[in-house]
């Protein structure tokens, strides 16, 4: 193992770490010595999880001179990360790939002159000892690997890019406070409201390992989409047009939720670039469409030509039969 220190920004520290954070810690262990950083006090559960994942030190940022809600402003997070980088001597910073995390990552990288790769689905180390980030950009038409040549590398990694696994040797996690007074420019924006939507029965769309989406091809009937999602234990999303029609409430895409599941099923969705931009890093893509020329087929692993109202119920029934449910 090298003497490289990898700093992982963790969310939900006050309750318990969720799968995307545990995946980040698993990736981080392949790169060097892992430390974590949080902007909220960690629960005992979180500390236990960090120890099981081999995190020796948690940098607990204590923000001074701002309201509690202002901790969610991305410039504040970026400054907190910068202070934690200084305290830990980290040369790699890993964050999840939420919009907010990507913005914080970009601000940190800009402030530090660091190399930045967002949505890296694999992170390795080159023979020269540099961090290499791989991703599939441009609507899935390219596979790229970027070697980061700066002293500090900042990366965001989408959910489901790795399988979370605990360290071979658990450790006791020491909590070290990092005092940060955000600059006036970091707090120039005011956060006036923040609504956390209660979790439903389905997995969170941005983090789910399996996602089923419906588009205009549903003609407003999301029943078959929901039924297949139930059979698969999947999260449900839509195209933007389907949401604008009022047929569903959350859409996947460049301006919607970014998903990176192990399995993505798109039904009655044409595969416009704006939609692909939010799902193209899915590991296995299945498209169901009655148009054999539908663009989503171009990046699909499995293309099913047919009416979704017939295909999806058959698929759901076959999956239930296979599972004996
Ligand atoms: C600035 C901007 C940002 C955008 N951001 C996003 C974004 O983030 N996410 C997003 O999704 N879109 C986004 N869009 C919209 C995007 O460009 C497309 O218009 C939209 O994704 C199309 O939605 P769709 O695939 O459901 O509809 P359509 O393009 O109309 O496709 C419907 C598909 O359903 C198929 N179909 C019809 N009937 C059936 C049937 N019975 N069975 C099976 N297949 C059937 C058709 O063959 C067709 O391929 C954005 C647009 C703009 C301008």
mmCIF file of C-alpha atoms and ligand atoms in Angstrom:
data_model
loop_
_atom_site.group_PDB
_atom_site.id
_atom_site.type_symbol
_atom_site.label_atom_id
_atom_site.label_comp_id
_atom_site.label_asym_id
_atom_site.label_seq_id
_atom_site.Cartn_x
_atom_site.Cartn_y
_atom_site.Cartn_z
ATOM 1 C CA UNK A 1 0.000 0.000 0.000
ATOM 2 C CA UNK A 2 1.216 3.498 -0.822
ATOM 3 C CA UNK A 3 1.388 6.457 1.536
ATOM 4 C CA UNK A 4 -1.383 8.116 -0.481
ATOM 5 C CA UNK A 5 -4.227 9.427 1.703
ATOM 6 C CA UNK A 6 -7.716 9.336 0.214
ATOM 7 C CA UNK A 7 -10.363 11.587 1.733
ATOM 8 C CA UNK A 8 -14.003 10.561 1.306
ATOM 9 C CA UNK A 9 -16.860 13.041 1.829
ATOM 10 C CA UNK A 10 -19.694 11.172 3.527
ATOM 11 C CA UNK A 11 -23.377 12.119 3.622
ATOM 12 C CA UNK A 12 -25.968 11.059 6.181
ATOM 13 C CA UNK A 13 -23.326 10.781 8.921
ATOM 14 C CA UNK A 14 -25.870 11.795 11.566
ATOM 15 C CA UNK A 15 -27.909 8.635 10.907
ATOM 16 C CA UNK A 16 -26.188 5.825 8.988
ATOM 17 C CA UNK A 17 -24.079 5.620 5.857
ATOM 18 C CA UNK A 18 -25.957 4.530 2.751
ATOM 19 C CA UNK A 19 -24.695 2.304 -0.023
ATOM 20 C CA UNK A 20 -23.104 5.056 -2.216
ATOM 21 C CA UNK A 21 -20.886 6.186 0.689
ATOM 22 C CA UNK A 22 -19.913 2.589 1.525
ATOM 23 C CA UNK A 23 -19.058 2.025 -2.150
ATOM 24 C CA UNK A 24 -16.840 5.131 -2.092
ATOM 25 C CA UNK A 25 -14.993 3.816 0.962
ATOM 26 C CA UNK A 26 -14.486 0.485 -0.815
ATOM 27 C CA UNK A 27 -13.030 2.244 -3.885
ATOM 28 C CA UNK A 28 -10.888 4.473 -1.659
ATOM 29 C CA UNK A 29 -9.255 1.463 0.036
ATOM 30 C CA UNK A 30 -7.911 0.323 -3.345
ATOM 31 C CA UNK A 31 -6.111 3.660 -3.726
ATOM 32 C CA UNK A 32 -4.507 4.263 -0.343
ATOM 33 C CA UNK A 33 -5.076 5.049 3.331
ATOM 34 C CA UNK A 34 -8.694 6.128 3.815
ATOM 35 C CA UNK A 35 -9.939 9.059 5.853
ATOM 36 C CA UNK A 36 -13.485 10.422 5.894
ATOM 37 C CA UNK A 37 -14.848 13.926 6.278
ATOM 38 C CA UNK A 38 -18.315 15.031 7.327
ATOM 39 C CA UNK A 39 -20.069 18.322 7.992
ATOM 40 C CA UNK A 40 -22.509 16.867 10.517
ATOM 41 C CA UNK A 41 -21.828 15.005 13.772
ATOM 42 C CA UNK A 42 -21.467 11.282 13.156
ATOM 43 C CA UNK A 43 -23.761 8.802 14.911
ATOM 44 C CA UNK A 44 -22.395 5.719 16.672
ATOM 45 C CA UNK A 45 -23.764 3.647 13.781
ATOM 46 C CA UNK A 46 -21.777 5.715 11.296
ATOM 47 C CA UNK A 47 -18.602 5.437 13.369
ATOM 48 C CA UNK A 48 -19.083 1.657 13.494
ATOM 49 C CA UNK A 49 -19.533 1.517 9.721
ATOM 50 C CA UNK A 50 -16.437 3.671 9.167
ATOM 51 C CA UNK A 51 -14.369 1.409 11.416
ATOM 52 C CA UNK A 52 -15.628 -1.692 9.595
ATOM 53 C CA UNK A 53 -14.555 -0.059 6.329
ATOM 54 C CA UNK A 54 -11.051 0.625 7.587
ATOM 55 C CA UNK A 55 -11.371 4.379 8.164
ATOM 56 C CA UNK A 56 -8.876 5.334 10.847
ATOM 57 C CA UNK A 57 -9.749 9.027 11.029
ATOM 58 C CA UNK A 58 -12.973 10.978 10.571
ATOM 59 C CA UNK A 59 -12.415 14.705 9.996
ATOM 60 C CA UNK A 60 -15.413 16.310 11.653
ATOM 61 C CA UNK A 61 -15.852 19.812 10.242
ATOM 62 C CA UNK A 62 -17.111 22.372 12.747
ATOM 63 C CA UNK A 63 -18.452 25.404 10.916
ATOM 64 C CA UNK A 64 -18.264 28.702 12.696
ATOM 65 C CA UNK A 65 -20.261 31.876 12.168
ATOM 66 C CA UNK A 66 -23.045 30.510 9.930
ATOM 67 C CA UNK A 67 -26.561 29.109 10.365
ATOM 68 C CA UNK A 68 -26.796 25.313 10.418
ATOM 69 C CA UNK A 69 -28.649 25.195 7.065
ATOM 70 C CA UNK A 70 -25.847 27.100 5.318
ATOM 71 C CA UNK A 71 -23.663 23.979 5.599
ATOM 72 C CA UNK A 72 -25.457 22.687 2.510
ATOM 73 C CA UNK A 73 -24.201 25.537 0.294
ATOM 74 C CA UNK A 74 -21.697 24.097 -2.144
ATOM 75 C CA UNK A 75 -19.089 26.866 -1.630
ATOM 76 C CA UNK A 76 -19.185 26.119 2.114
ATOM 77 C CA UNK A 77 -18.744 22.391 1.468
ATOM 78 C CA UNK A 78 -15.833 23.148 -0.883
ATOM 79 C CA UNK A 79 -14.082 25.280 1.741
ATOM 80 C CA UNK A 80 -14.686 22.612 4.393
ATOM 81 C CA UNK A 81 -13.189 19.989 2.073
ATOM 82 C CA UNK A 82 -10.178 22.224 1.460
ATOM 83 C CA UNK A 83 -9.575 22.492 5.211
ATOM 84 C CA UNK A 84 -9.915 18.718 5.594
ATOM 85 C CA UNK A 85 -7.457 18.167 2.731
ATOM 86 C CA UNK A 86 -4.951 20.391 4.564
ATOM 87 C CA UNK A 87 -5.537 18.578 7.868
ATOM 88 C CA UNK A 88 -5.224 15.086 6.370
ATOM 89 C CA UNK A 89 -2.594 15.715 3.706
ATOM 90 C CA UNK A 90 -4.878 13.870 1.290
ATOM 91 C CA UNK A 91 -3.925 13.730 -2.386
ATOM 92 C CA UNK A 92 -7.243 12.231 -3.532
ATOM 93 C CA UNK A 93 -10.765 13.387 -2.654
ATOM 94 C CA UNK A 94 -13.774 11.193 -3.478
ATOM 95 C CA UNK A 95 -17.397 12.328 -3.471
ATOM 96 C CA UNK A 96 -20.664 10.807 -4.682
ATOM 97 C CA UNK A 97 -22.041 12.010 -8.023
ATOM 98 C CA UNK A 98 -25.050 14.038 -6.877
ATOM 99 C CA UNK A 99 -25.450 17.446 -8.533
ATOM 100 C CA UNK A 100 -24.512 19.195 -5.273
ATOM 101 C CA UNK A 101 -21.435 16.987 -4.731
ATOM 102 C CA UNK A 102 -20.267 17.573 -8.306
ATOM 103 C CA UNK A 103 -20.569 21.320 -7.786
ATOM 104 C CA UNK A 104 -18.635 21.156 -4.505
ATOM 105 C CA UNK A 105 -15.995 18.988 -6.201
ATOM 106 C CA UNK A 106 -15.610 21.501 -9.037
ATOM 107 C CA UNK A 107 -15.271 24.402 -6.597
ATOM 108 C CA UNK A 108 -12.645 22.537 -4.564
ATOM 109 C CA UNK A 109 -10.700 21.571 -7.690
ATOM 110 C CA UNK A 110 -10.793 25.143 -9.022
ATOM 111 C CA UNK A 111 -9.661 26.599 -5.700
ATOM 112 C CA UNK A 112 -6.772 24.114 -5.423
ATOM 113 C CA UNK A 113 -5.780 23.833 -9.098
ATOM 114 C CA UNK A 114 -6.611 20.130 -8.851
ATOM 115 C CA UNK A 115 -7.506 17.696 -11.614
ATOM 116 C CA UNK A 116 -11.220 16.884 -11.565
ATOM 117 C CA UNK A 117 -13.163 13.992 -13.073
ATOM 118 C CA UNK A 118 -16.898 13.742 -12.447
ATOM 119 C CA UNK A 119 -18.959 10.551 -12.844
ATOM 120 C CA UNK A 120 -15.902 8.280 -12.847
ATOM 121 C CA UNK A 121 -17.203 4.717 -12.910
ATOM 122 C CA UNK A 122 -13.777 3.187 -12.185
ATOM 123 C CA UNK A 123 -10.777 4.637 -10.370
ATOM 124 C CA UNK A 124 -7.384 2.953 -10.521
ATOM 125 C CA UNK A 125 -3.687 3.849 -10.185
ATOM 126 C CA UNK A 126 -1.303 3.933 -13.174
ATOM 127 C CA UNK A 127 2.193 2.412 -13.220
ATOM 128 C CA UNK A 128 3.443 5.954 -12.615
ATOM 129 C CA UNK A 129 1.431 6.035 -9.394
ATOM 130 C CA UNK A 130 -1.160 8.492 -10.680
ATOM 131 C CA UNK A 131 -4.904 8.243 -10.248
ATOM 132 C CA UNK A 132 -6.737 7.164 -13.418
ATOM 133 C CA UNK A 133 -10.471 7.760 -13.740
ATOM 134 C CA UNK A 134 -12.569 5.948 -16.347
ATOM 135 C CA UNK A 135 -15.967 6.982 -17.634
ATOM 136 C CA UNK A 136 -18.281 6.589 -20.626
ATOM 137 C CA UNK A 137 -19.117 10.088 -21.939
ATOM 138 C CA UNK A 138 -20.837 11.446 -25.065
ATOM 139 C CA UNK A 139 -24.040 9.418 -24.813
ATOM 140 C CA UNK A 140 -22.118 6.196 -24.265
ATOM 141 C CA UNK A 141 -20.177 6.444 -27.521
ATOM 142 C CA UNK A 142 -16.704 6.675 -25.912
ATOM 143 C CA UNK A 143 -14.853 4.966 -23.103
ATOM 144 C CA UNK A 144 -12.244 7.320 -21.655
ATOM 145 C CA UNK A 145 -9.516 6.950 -19.050
ATOM 146 C CA UNK A 146 -8.044 10.195 -17.651
ATOM 147 C CA UNK A 147 -4.761 10.154 -15.747
ATOM 148 C CA UNK A 148 -4.733 13.010 -13.249
ATOM 149 C CA UNK A 149 -1.349 14.716 -13.216
ATOM 150 C CA UNK A 150 -1.901 17.314 -10.486
ATOM 151 C CA UNK A 151 -0.855 16.769 -6.866
ATOM 152 C CA UNK A 152 -4.493 16.714 -5.787
ATOM 153 C CA UNK A 153 -7.114 14.609 -7.617
ATOM 154 C CA UNK A 154 -10.823 15.244 -7.069
ATOM 155 C CA UNK A 155 -13.311 12.657 -8.296
ATOM 156 C CA UNK A 156 -17.027 12.000 -8.096
ATOM 157 C CA UNK A 157 -18.183 8.400 -8.412
ATOM 158 C CA UNK A 158 -21.788 7.433 -9.276
ATOM 159 C CA UNK A 159 -23.733 4.995 -7.119
ATOM 160 C CA UNK A 160 -23.389 1.313 -8.084
ATOM 161 C CA UNK A 161 -19.904 1.738 -9.578
ATOM 162 C CA UNK A 162 -18.512 -0.695 -7.012
ATOM 163 C CA UNK A 163 -19.831 -3.368 -4.697
ATOM 164 C CA UNK A 164 -19.453 -2.189 -1.105
ATOM 165 C CA UNK A 165 -17.353 -4.522 1.031
ATOM 166 C CA UNK A 166 -15.974 -4.143 4.532
ATOM 167 C CA UNK A 167 -12.232 -4.069 5.139
ATOM 168 C CA UNK A 168 -10.414 -7.286 5.991
ATOM 169 C CA UNK A 169 -9.265 -5.633 9.243
ATOM 170 C CA UNK A 170 -11.724 -3.331 11.054
ATOM 171 C CA UNK A 171 -10.187 -0.363 12.879
ATOM 172 C CA UNK A 172 -11.275 2.074 15.577
ATOM 173 C CA UNK A 173 -12.163 5.426 14.011
ATOM 174 C CA UNK A 174 -10.734 8.506 15.719
ATOM 175 C CA UNK A 175 -12.727 11.730 15.345
ATOM 176 C CA UNK A 176 -10.632 14.835 14.705
ATOM 177 C CA UNK A 177 -12.309 18.243 14.667
ATOM 178 C CA UNK A 178 -11.544 20.629 11.808
ATOM 179 C CA UNK A 179 -12.634 24.203 12.582
ATOM 180 C CA UNK A 180 -13.729 26.132 9.503
ATOM 181 C CA UNK A 181 -14.980 29.714 9.271
ATOM 182 C CA UNK A 182 -16.506 30.029 5.792
ATOM 183 C CA UNK A 183 -15.521 33.139 3.850
ATOM 184 C CA UNK A 184 -18.028 35.884 3.133
ATOM 185 C CA UNK A 185 -18.129 34.904 -0.538
ATOM 186 C CA UNK A 186 -18.963 31.273 0.352
ATOM 187 C CA UNK A 187 -22.038 32.384 2.284
ATOM 188 C CA UNK A 188 -23.201 35.138 -0.041
ATOM 189 C CA UNK A 189 -26.130 32.957 -1.174
ATOM 190 C CA UNK A 190 -28.840 32.233 1.403
ATOM 191 C CA UNK A 191 -30.540 28.863 1.608
ATOM 192 C CA UNK A 192 -34.166 29.807 2.205
ATOM 193 C CA UNK A 193 -35.760 26.370 2.276
ATOM 194 C CA UNK A 194 -34.811 22.739 2.016
ATOM 195 C CA UNK A 195 -37.355 19.927 1.780
ATOM 196 C CA UNK A 196 -36.325 16.339 2.297
ATOM 197 C CA UNK A 197 -38.916 14.117 0.651
ATOM 198 C CA UNK A 198 -39.944 11.162 2.824
ATOM 199 C CA UNK A 199 -38.604 7.881 1.492
ATOM 200 C CA UNK A 200 -41.313 5.695 -0.039
ATOM 201 C CA UNK A 201 -41.338 1.924 -0.367
ATOM 202 C CA UNK A 202 -39.199 1.991 -3.491
ATOM 203 C CA UNK A 203 -35.425 2.484 -3.611
ATOM 204 C CA UNK A 204 -34.127 6.023 -4.075
ATOM 205 C CA UNK A 205 -33.934 6.731 -7.818
ATOM 206 C CA UNK A 206 -30.423 8.229 -7.762
ATOM 207 C CA UNK A 207 -28.964 5.313 -5.777
ATOM 208 C CA UNK A 208 -30.978 2.316 -6.977
ATOM 209 C CA UNK A 209 -29.268 -0.764 -8.372
ATOM 210 C CA UNK A 210 -32.221 -1.374 -10.710
ATOM 211 C CA UNK A 211 -34.231 1.383 -12.424
ATOM 212 C CA UNK A 212 -37.310 1.093 -14.655
ATOM 213 C CA UNK A 213 -38.385 4.203 -16.564
ATOM 214 C CA UNK A 214 -41.346 5.092 -18.734
ATOM 215 C CA UNK A 215 -41.704 7.705 -21.441
ATOM 216 C CA UNK A 216 -44.289 9.121 -23.786
ATOM 217 C CA UNK A 217 -44.749 5.608 -25.174
ATOM 218 C CA UNK A 218 -46.698 4.739 -22.022
ATOM 219 C CA UNK A 219 -49.372 7.166 -23.222
ATOM 220 C CA UNK A 220 -49.933 8.065 -19.584
ATOM 221 C CA UNK A 221 -50.405 4.532 -18.228
ATOM 222 C CA UNK A 222 -47.472 3.856 -15.895
ATOM 223 C CA UNK A 223 -49.135 0.654 -14.607
ATOM 224 C CA UNK A 224 -46.895 -1.734 -16.604
ATOM 225 C CA UNK A 225 -43.781 0.277 -15.611
ATOM 226 C CA UNK A 226 -44.694 0.143 -11.909
ATOM 227 C CA UNK A 227 -45.562 -3.554 -12.167
ATOM 228 C CA UNK A 228 -42.186 -4.456 -13.685
ATOM 229 C CA UNK A 229 -40.442 -2.272 -11.095
ATOM 230 C CA UNK A 230 -42.272 -4.122 -8.317
ATOM 231 C CA UNK A 231 -41.215 -7.476 -9.751
ATOM 232 C CA UNK A 232 -37.583 -6.315 -9.894
ATOM 233 C CA UNK A 233 -37.542 -4.327 -6.629
ATOM 234 C CA UNK A 234 -36.571 -1.337 -8.747
ATOM 235 C CA UNK A 235 -36.823 2.433 -8.508
ATOM 236 C CA UNK A 236 -39.091 4.149 -11.029
ATOM 237 C CA UNK A 237 -38.340 7.178 -13.176
ATOM 238 C CA UNK A 238 -39.591 8.776 -16.354
ATOM 239 C CA UNK A 239 -38.510 10.869 -19.313
ATOM 240 C CA UNK A 240 -38.897 14.607 -18.897
ATOM 241 C CA UNK A 241 -41.739 14.685 -21.404
ATOM 242 C CA UNK A 242 -43.650 12.092 -19.384
ATOM 243 C CA UNK A 243 -43.188 14.195 -16.248
ATOM 244 C CA UNK A 244 -44.248 17.367 -18.062
ATOM 245 C CA UNK A 245 -47.388 15.491 -19.163
ATOM 246 C CA UNK A 246 -48.089 14.944 -15.446
ATOM 247 C CA UNK A 247 -47.784 11.154 -15.694
ATOM 248 C CA UNK A 248 -44.972 10.772 -13.136
ATOM 249 C CA UNK A 249 -43.022 12.965 -10.743
ATOM 250 C CA UNK A 250 -39.298 12.318 -11.279
ATOM 251 C CA UNK A 251 -37.369 12.241 -14.532
ATOM 252 C CA UNK A 252 -33.996 10.839 -15.465
ATOM 253 C CA UNK A 253 -31.593 12.828 -17.605
ATOM 254 C CA UNK A 254 -29.142 15.616 -18.030
ATOM 255 C CA UNK A 255 -31.439 18.074 -16.282
ATOM 256 C CA UNK A 256 -33.098 15.470 -14.071
ATOM 257 C CA UNK A 257 -31.827 12.705 -11.828
ATOM 258 C CA UNK A 258 -28.569 11.007 -12.845
ATOM 259 C CA UNK A 259 -28.823 7.245 -12.471
ATOM 260 C CA UNK A 260 -26.097 4.655 -12.765
ATOM 261 C CA UNK A 261 -27.782 1.365 -11.876
ATOM 262 C CA UNK A 262 -26.621 -2.162 -12.566
ATOM 263 C CA UNK A 263 -29.792 -2.590 -14.676
ATOM 264 C CA UNK A 264 -31.721 0.188 -16.454
ATOM 265 C CA UNK A 265 -34.964 -0.581 -18.304
ATOM 266 C CA UNK A 266 -36.326 2.207 -20.532
ATOM 267 C CA UNK A 267 -39.845 1.609 -21.850
ATOM 268 C CA UNK A 268 -41.435 3.856 -24.467
ATOM 269 C CA UNK A 269 -38.491 6.238 -24.283
ATOM 270 C CA UNK A 270 -36.858 7.359 -27.530
ATOM 271 C CA UNK A 271 -33.404 7.995 -26.012
ATOM 272 C CA UNK A 272 -32.895 11.694 -26.691
ATOM 273 C CA UNK A 273 -29.393 12.976 -25.826
ATOM 274 C CA UNK A 274 -30.843 14.878 -22.857
ATOM 275 C CA UNK A 275 -32.203 11.615 -21.454
ATOM 276 C CA UNK A 276 -29.076 9.582 -22.215
ATOM 277 C CA UNK A 277 -26.964 12.152 -20.388
ATOM 278 C CA UNK A 278 -28.475 10.949 -17.111
ATOM 279 C CA UNK A 279 -28.404 7.166 -17.634
ATOM 280 C CA UNK A 280 -25.678 6.260 -20.094
ATOM 281 C CA UNK A 281 -23.318 4.933 -17.423
ATOM 282 C CA UNK A 282 -25.850 2.238 -16.449
ATOM 283 C CA UNK A 283 -24.155 -1.145 -16.552
ATOM 284 C CA UNK A 284 -26.830 -3.085 -18.464
ATOM 285 C CA UNK A 285 -29.378 -1.175 -20.538
ATOM 286 C CA UNK A 286 -32.633 -2.739 -21.744
ATOM 287 C CA UNK A 287 -34.876 -0.725 -24.069
ATOM 288 C CA UNK A 288 -38.459 -1.609 -24.947
ATOM 289 C CA UNK A 289 -39.824 0.296 -27.920
ATOM 290 C CA UNK A 290 -42.196 -0.394 -30.834
ATOM 291 C CA UNK A 291 -39.896 1.533 -33.207
ATOM 292 C CA UNK A 292 -36.945 -0.614 -34.376
ATOM 293 C CA UNK A 293 -35.054 2.614 -35.196
ATOM 294 C CA UNK A 294 -35.396 4.099 -31.691
ATOM 295 C CA UNK A 295 -32.097 5.834 -30.725
ATOM 296 C CA UNK A 296 -32.032 4.253 -27.248
ATOM 297 C CA UNK A 297 -31.388 0.898 -28.962
ATOM 298 C CA UNK A 298 -27.978 2.288 -30.071
ATOM 299 C CA UNK A 299 -26.663 2.146 -26.501
ATOM 300 C CA UNK A 300 -28.747 -0.799 -25.301
ATOM 301 C CA UNK A 301 -27.408 -4.203 -24.364
ATOM 302 C CA UNK A 302 -30.851 -5.697 -25.001
ATOM 303 C CA UNK A 303 -33.362 -4.179 -27.438
ATOM 304 C CA UNK A 304 -36.937 -5.429 -27.303
ATOM 305 C CA UNK A 305 -39.063 -4.319 -30.277
ATOM 306 C CA UNK A 306 -42.678 -4.381 -29.177
ATOM 307 C CA UNK A 307 -45.572 -2.684 -27.452
ATOM 308 C CA UNK A 308 -44.578 -1.983 -23.839
ATOM 309 C CA UNK A 309 -48.139 -2.729 -22.708
ATOM 310 C CA UNK A 310 -47.554 -6.317 -23.837
ATOM 311 C CA UNK A 311 -43.823 -6.725 -23.169
ATOM 312 C CA UNK A 312 -43.590 -5.359 -19.623
ATOM 313 C CA UNK A 313 -46.360 -7.512 -18.062
ATOM 314 C CA UNK A 314 -44.839 -10.621 -19.679
ATOM 315 C CA UNK A 315 -41.420 -9.698 -18.310
ATOM 316 C CA UNK A 316 -42.859 -9.040 -14.836
ATOM 317 C CA UNK A 317 -44.717 -12.362 -14.868
ATOM 318 C CA UNK A 318 -41.605 -14.257 -15.998
ATOM 319 C CA UNK A 319 -39.483 -12.629 -13.271
ATOM 320 C CA UNK A 320 -42.057 -13.453 -10.593
ATOM 321 C CA UNK A 321 -42.283 -17.035 -11.860
ATOM 322 C CA UNK A 322 -38.498 -17.322 -11.839
ATOM 323 C CA UNK A 323 -38.382 -16.046 -8.260
ATOM 324 C CA UNK A 324 -41.244 -18.289 -7.243
ATOM 325 C CA UNK A 325 -43.232 -15.243 -6.055
HETATM 326 C C1 LIG B 1 -32.852 21.809 -22.281
HETATM 327 C C2 LIG B 1 -33.517 20.455 -22.304
HETATM 328 C C3 LIG B 1 -33.256 19.576 -21.296
HETATM 329 C C4 LIG B 1 -33.852 18.315 -21.298
HETATM 330 N N1 LIG B 1 -33.568 17.442 -20.270
HETATM 331 C C5 LIG B 1 -34.134 16.213 -20.298
HETATM 332 C C6 LIG B 1 -33.837 15.258 -19.282
HETATM 333 O O1 LIG B 1 -33.073 15.522 -18.338
HETATM 334 N N2 LIG B 1 -34.423 14.044 -19.352
HETATM 335 C C7 LIG B 1 -35.282 13.697 -20.377
HETATM 336 O O2 LIG B 1 -35.803 12.564 -20.367
HETATM 337 N N3 LIG B 1 -35.561 14.567 -21.355
HETATM 338 C C8 LIG B 1 -35.029 15.814 -21.330
HETATM 339 N N4 LIG B 1 -35.342 16.701 -22.321
HETATM 340 C C9 LIG B 1 -36.334 16.304 -23.305
HETATM 341 C C10 LIG B 1 -35.734 15.407 -24.390
HETATM 342 O O3 LIG B 1 -35.052 16.186 -25.342
HETATM 343 C C11 LIG B 1 -36.825 14.565 -25.084
HETATM 344 O O4 LIG B 1 -37.801 15.435 -25.622
HETATM 345 C C12 LIG B 1 -37.504 13.594 -24.130
HETATM 346 O O5 LIG B 1 -36.542 12.836 -23.428
HETATM 347 C C13 LIG B 1 -38.377 12.641 -24.933
HETATM 348 O O6 LIG B 1 -39.149 11.880 -24.046
HETATM 349 P P1 LIG B 1 -39.688 10.459 -24.506
HETATM 350 O O7 LIG B 1 -38.556 9.609 -24.937
HETATM 351 O O8 LIG B 1 -40.578 9.974 -23.418
HETATM 352 O O9 LIG B 1 -40.653 10.847 -25.722
HETATM 353 P P2 LIG B 1 -40.508 10.607 -27.264
HETATM 354 O O10 LIG B 1 -39.252 11.164 -27.799
HETATM 355 O O11 LIG B 1 -41.800 11.080 -27.867
HETATM 356 O O12 LIG B 1 -40.395 9.033 -27.413
HETATM 357 C C14 LIG B 1 -41.459 8.159 -27.140
HETATM 358 C C15 LIG B 1 -41.024 6.769 -27.590
HETATM 359 O O13 LIG B 1 -42.001 5.835 -27.243
HETATM 360 C C16 LIG B 1 -42.098 4.885 -28.297
HETATM 361 N N5 LIG B 1 -43.431 4.272 -28.197
HETATM 362 C C17 LIG B 1 -44.626 4.799 -28.508
HETATM 363 N N6 LIG B 1 -45.599 3.931 -28.197
HETATM 364 C C18 LIG B 1 -45.002 2.833 -27.685
HETATM 365 C C19 LIG B 1 -45.494 1.592 -27.190
HETATM 366 N N7 LIG B 1 -46.798 1.331 -27.117
HETATM 367 N N8 LIG B 1 -44.603 0.672 -26.768
HETATM 368 C C20 LIG B 1 -43.264 0.919 -26.808
HETATM 369 N N9 LIG B 1 -42.755 2.074 -27.273
HETATM 370 C C21 LIG B 1 -43.617 3.024 -27.689
HETATM 371 C C22 LIG B 1 -41.861 5.689 -29.558
HETATM 372 O O14 LIG B 1 -41.420 4.854 -30.621
HETATM 373 C C23 LIG B 1 -40.783 6.663 -29.098
HETATM 374 O O15 LIG B 1 -39.484 6.135 -29.337
HETATM 375 C C24 LIG B 1 -34.743 17.957 -22.332
HETATM 376 C C25 LIG B 1 -34.995 18.856 -23.365
HETATM 377 C C26 LIG B 1 -34.394 20.095 -23.347
HETATM 378 C C27 LIG B 1 -34.677 21.054 -24.475
#
